[in-house]
Short mmCIF file of C-alpha atoms and ligand atoms in Angstrom, two decimals:
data_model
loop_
_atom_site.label_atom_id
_atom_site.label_comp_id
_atom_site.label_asym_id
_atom_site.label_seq_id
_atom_site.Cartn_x
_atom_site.Cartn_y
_atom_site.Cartn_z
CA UNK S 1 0.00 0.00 0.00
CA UNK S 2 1.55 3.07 -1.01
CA UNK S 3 1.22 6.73 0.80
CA UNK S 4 -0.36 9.28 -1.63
CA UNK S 5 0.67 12.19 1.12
CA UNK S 6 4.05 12.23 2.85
CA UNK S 7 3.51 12.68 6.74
CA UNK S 8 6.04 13.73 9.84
CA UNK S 9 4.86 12.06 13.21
CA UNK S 10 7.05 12.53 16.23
CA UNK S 11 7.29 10.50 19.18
CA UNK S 12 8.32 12.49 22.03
CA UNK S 13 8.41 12.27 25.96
CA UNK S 14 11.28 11.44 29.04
CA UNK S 15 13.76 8.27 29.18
CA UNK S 16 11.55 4.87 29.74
CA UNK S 17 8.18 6.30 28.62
CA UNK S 18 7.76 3.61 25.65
CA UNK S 19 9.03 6.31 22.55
CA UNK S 20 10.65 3.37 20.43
CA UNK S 21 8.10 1.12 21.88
CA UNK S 22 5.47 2.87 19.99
CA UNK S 23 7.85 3.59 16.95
CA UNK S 24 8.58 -0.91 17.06
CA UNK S 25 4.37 -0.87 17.52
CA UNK S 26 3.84 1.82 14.48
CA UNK S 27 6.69 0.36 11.95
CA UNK S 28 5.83 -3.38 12.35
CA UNK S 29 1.99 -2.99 11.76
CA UNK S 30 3.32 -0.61 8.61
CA UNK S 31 5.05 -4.09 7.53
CA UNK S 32 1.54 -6.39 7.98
CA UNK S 33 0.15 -3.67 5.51
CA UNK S 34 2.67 -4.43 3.26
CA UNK S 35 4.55 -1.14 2.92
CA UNK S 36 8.49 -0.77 2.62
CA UNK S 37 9.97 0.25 5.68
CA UNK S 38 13.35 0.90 7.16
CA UNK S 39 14.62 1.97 10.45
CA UNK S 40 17.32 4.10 11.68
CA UNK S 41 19.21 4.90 14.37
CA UNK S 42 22.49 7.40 14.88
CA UNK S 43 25.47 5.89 15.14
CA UNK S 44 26.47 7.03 18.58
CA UNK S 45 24.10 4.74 20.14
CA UNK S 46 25.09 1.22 20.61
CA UNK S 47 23.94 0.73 24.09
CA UNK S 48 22.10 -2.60 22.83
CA UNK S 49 23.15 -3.39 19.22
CA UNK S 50 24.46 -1.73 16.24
CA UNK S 51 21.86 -3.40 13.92
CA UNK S 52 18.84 -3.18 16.20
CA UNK S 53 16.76 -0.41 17.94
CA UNK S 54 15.41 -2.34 21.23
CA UNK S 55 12.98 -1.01 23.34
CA UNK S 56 13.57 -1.01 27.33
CA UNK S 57 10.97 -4.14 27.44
CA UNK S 58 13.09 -5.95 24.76
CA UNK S 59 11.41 -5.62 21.42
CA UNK S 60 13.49 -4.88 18.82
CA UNK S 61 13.43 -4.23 14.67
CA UNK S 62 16.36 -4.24 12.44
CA UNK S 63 18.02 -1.26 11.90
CA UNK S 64 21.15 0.55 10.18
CA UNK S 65 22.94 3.15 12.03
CA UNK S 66 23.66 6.21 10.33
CA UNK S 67 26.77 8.99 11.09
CA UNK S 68 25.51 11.13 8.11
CA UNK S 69 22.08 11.89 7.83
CA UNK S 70 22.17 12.69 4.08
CA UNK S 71 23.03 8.54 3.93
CA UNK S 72 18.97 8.59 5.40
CA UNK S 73 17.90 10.00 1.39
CA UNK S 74 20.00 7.63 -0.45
CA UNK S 75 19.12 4.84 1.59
CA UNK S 76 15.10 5.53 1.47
CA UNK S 77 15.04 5.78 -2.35
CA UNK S 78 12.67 2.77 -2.52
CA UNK S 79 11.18 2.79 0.55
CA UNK S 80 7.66 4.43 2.02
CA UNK S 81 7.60 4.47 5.52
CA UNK S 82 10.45 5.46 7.55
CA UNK S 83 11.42 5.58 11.49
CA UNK S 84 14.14 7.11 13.02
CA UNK S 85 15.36 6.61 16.77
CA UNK S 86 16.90 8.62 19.02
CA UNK S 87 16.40 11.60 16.80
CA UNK S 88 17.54 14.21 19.40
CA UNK S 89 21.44 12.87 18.67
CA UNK S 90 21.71 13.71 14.89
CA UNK S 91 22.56 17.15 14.33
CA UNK S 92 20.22 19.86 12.88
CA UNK S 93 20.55 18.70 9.53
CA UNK S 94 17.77 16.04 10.42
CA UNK S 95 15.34 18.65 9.93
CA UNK S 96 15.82 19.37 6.31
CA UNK S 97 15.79 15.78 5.89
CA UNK S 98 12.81 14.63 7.18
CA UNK S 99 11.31 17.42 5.30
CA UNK S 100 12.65 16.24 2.31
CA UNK S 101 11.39 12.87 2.56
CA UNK S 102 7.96 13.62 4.30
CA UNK S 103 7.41 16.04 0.51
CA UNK S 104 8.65 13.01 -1.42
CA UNK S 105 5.23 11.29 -0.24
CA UNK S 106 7.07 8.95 2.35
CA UNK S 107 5.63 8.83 6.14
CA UNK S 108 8.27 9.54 8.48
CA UNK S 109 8.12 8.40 12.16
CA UNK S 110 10.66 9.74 14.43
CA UNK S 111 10.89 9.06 18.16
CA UNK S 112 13.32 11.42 20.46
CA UNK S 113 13.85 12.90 23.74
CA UNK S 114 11.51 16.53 24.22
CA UNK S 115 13.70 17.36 26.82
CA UNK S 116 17.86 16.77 28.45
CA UNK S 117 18.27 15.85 31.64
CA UNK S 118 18.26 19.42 32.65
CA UNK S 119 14.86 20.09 31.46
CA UNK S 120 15.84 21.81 28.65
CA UNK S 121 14.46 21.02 25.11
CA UNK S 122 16.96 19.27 22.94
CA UNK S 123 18.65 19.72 20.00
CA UNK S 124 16.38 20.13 16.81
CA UNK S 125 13.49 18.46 18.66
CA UNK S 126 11.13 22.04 19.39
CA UNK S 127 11.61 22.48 15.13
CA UNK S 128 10.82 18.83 14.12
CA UNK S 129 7.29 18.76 16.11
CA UNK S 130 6.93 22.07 14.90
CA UNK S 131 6.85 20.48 11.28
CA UNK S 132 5.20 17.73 12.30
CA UNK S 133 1.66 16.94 11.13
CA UNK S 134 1.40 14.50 14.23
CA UNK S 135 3.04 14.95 17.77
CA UNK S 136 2.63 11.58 20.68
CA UNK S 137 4.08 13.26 23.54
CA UNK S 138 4.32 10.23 26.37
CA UNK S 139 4.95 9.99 29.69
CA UNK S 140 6.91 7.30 31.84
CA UNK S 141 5.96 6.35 35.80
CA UNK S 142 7.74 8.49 37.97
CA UNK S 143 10.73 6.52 39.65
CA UNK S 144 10.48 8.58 42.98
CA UNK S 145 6.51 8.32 43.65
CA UNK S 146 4.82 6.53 40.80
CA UNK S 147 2.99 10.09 39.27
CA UNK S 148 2.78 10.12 35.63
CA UNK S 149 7.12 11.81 34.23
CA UNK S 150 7.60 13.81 31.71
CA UNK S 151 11.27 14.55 33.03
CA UNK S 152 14.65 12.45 32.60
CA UNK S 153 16.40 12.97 35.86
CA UNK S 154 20.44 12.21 35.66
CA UNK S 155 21.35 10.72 38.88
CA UNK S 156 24.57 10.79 38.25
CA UNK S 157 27.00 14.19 38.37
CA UNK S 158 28.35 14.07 34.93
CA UNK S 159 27.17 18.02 33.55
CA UNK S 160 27.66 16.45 29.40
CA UNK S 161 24.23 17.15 27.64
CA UNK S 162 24.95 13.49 25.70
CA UNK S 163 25.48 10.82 28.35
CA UNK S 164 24.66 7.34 27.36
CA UNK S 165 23.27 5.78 29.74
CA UNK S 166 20.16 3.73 31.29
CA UNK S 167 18.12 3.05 34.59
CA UNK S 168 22.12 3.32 36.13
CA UNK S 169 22.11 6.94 36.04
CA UNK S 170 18.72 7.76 34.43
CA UNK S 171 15.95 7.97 35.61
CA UNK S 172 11.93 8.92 35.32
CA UNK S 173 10.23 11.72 37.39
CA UNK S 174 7.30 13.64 37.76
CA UNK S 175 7.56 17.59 37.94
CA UNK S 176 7.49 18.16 41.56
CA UNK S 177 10.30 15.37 41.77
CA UNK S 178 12.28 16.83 38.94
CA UNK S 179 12.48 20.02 40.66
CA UNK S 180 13.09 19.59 44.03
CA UNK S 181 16.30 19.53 44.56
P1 ADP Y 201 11.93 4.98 25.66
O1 ADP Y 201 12.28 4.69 24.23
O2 ADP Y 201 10.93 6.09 25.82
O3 ADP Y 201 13.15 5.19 26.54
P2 ADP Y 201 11.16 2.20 25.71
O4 ADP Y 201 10.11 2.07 24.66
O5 ADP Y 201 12.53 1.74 25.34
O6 ADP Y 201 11.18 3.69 26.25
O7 ADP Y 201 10.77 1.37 26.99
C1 ADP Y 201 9.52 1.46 27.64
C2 ADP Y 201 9.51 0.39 28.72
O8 ADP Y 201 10.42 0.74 29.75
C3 ADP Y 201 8.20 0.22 29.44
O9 ADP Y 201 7.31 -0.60 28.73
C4 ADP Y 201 8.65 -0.44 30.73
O10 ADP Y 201 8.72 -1.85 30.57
C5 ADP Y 201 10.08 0.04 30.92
N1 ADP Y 201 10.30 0.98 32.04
C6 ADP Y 201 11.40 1.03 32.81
N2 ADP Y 201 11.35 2.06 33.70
C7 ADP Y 201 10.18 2.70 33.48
C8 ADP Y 201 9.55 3.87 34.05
N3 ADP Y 201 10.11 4.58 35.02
N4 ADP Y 201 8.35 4.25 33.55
C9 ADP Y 201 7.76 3.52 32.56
N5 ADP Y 201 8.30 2.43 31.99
C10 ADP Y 201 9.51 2.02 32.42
MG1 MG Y 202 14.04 4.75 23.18
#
C-alpha cells in the first residue's frame, strides 16, 4: 500500500516512557500492511546493538545506524515508511531531511527525547514537532513516587548534555520530583 501524502509524526516524551516502543508498535503494523519500511538509528548509540533499535521491554526491529544523515535519502530511495530513533542525537541537519522525505510522499516516524536531563528542550526536537503533522508526547511512571514523568532525571553528576546511559544513572520523574532539589 503506497502513501499518496508524505507525513512527519514525532514520538516524544522522558527516558523509559515507551518512545521506540510505539515507533517498534507503528513500523511493524506498517510491515503487515505491506509497505516498505526501514529503520534508523544514529550511530552514537550502541547501548544494545548496532543493527537493532530495542525497546527497554526488549522488542526490537532491524536497523542501520547512520553517522551522516544525508546517507537517510540515499538509503530511502525505494522505501515508504520510515522511522528514526533517538532523533535528538543527529545534528540539525535532520530537519531538512525529514522534510525532504515527508514532501517526497514517504511517512516519516521519528521518536526522540523533548527534553535533556536538565529540562531543557533538545537539539532540533522544538523544530521537528513544529513540522510535524502529528506529535505523541508520552509519559513514563515516575521513579520517585509513581505520578505520571515527563522529566529524565540524571542521577549521576556528569554536567555532558549526551550521556549514554540507562536506569544506572537515568531515571523517570514527575515535575514536583524533577524540581526539588
Ligand atoms: P523509551 O524509548 O521512551 O526510553 P522504551 O520504549 O525503550 O522507552 O521502553 C519502555 C519500557 O520501559 C516500558 O514498557 C517499561 O517496561 C520500561 N520501564 C522502565 N522504567 C520505566 C519507568 N520509570 N516508567 C515507565 N516504563 C519504564
Ligand atoms: Mg528509546
Amino acid at each position: 500500500m503506497k502513501n499518496k501524502k508524505g507525513i512527519i509524526e514525532v514520538i516524544c516524551g522522558p527516558m523509559f516512557s515507551g518512545k521506540t516502543e510505539e515507533l517498534i508498535r507503528r513500523l511493524k503494523r506498517s510491515i503487515i500492511a505491506k509497505n516498505r519500511v526501514v529503520v534508523f538509528k544514529p550511530k552514537i548509540d550502541k547501548r544494545y546493538s548496532e543493527n537493532l533499535v530495542v525497546s527497554h521491554n526488549n522488542n526490537s526491529i532491524e536497523s542501520i545506524a547512520i553517522e551522516n544523515e544525508n546517507d537517510i535519502i540515499k538509503l530511502s530511495k525505494d522505501i515508504n515508511i520510515i522511522g528514526i530513533d533517538e532523533i535528538q542525537f543527529f545534528s540539525e541537519n535532520i530537519l531538512d531531511v525529514c522534510i525532504n522525505l515527508a514532501n517526497q510522499g514517504k511517512r516519516v516516524i521519528i521518536s526522540g527525547l523533548d527534553k535533556d536531563y536538565k529540562g531543557i528542550p533538545f537539539g532540533i526536537m522544538p523544530q521537528l514537532m513544529c513540522e510535524a503533522e502529528l506529535v505523541t508526547k508520552l509519559t513514563a511512571i515516575c521513579n520517585q513516587c509513581g505520578d505520571y514523568a515527563s522529566f529524565t532525571k540524571r542521577t549521576s553528576d556528569n554536567n555532558d548534555q549526551v550521556l549514554l546511559g540507562e536506569t544506572d544513572i537515568y531515571e523517570a520523574n514527575c515535575r514536583p520530583c524533577f524540581y526539588k532539589n
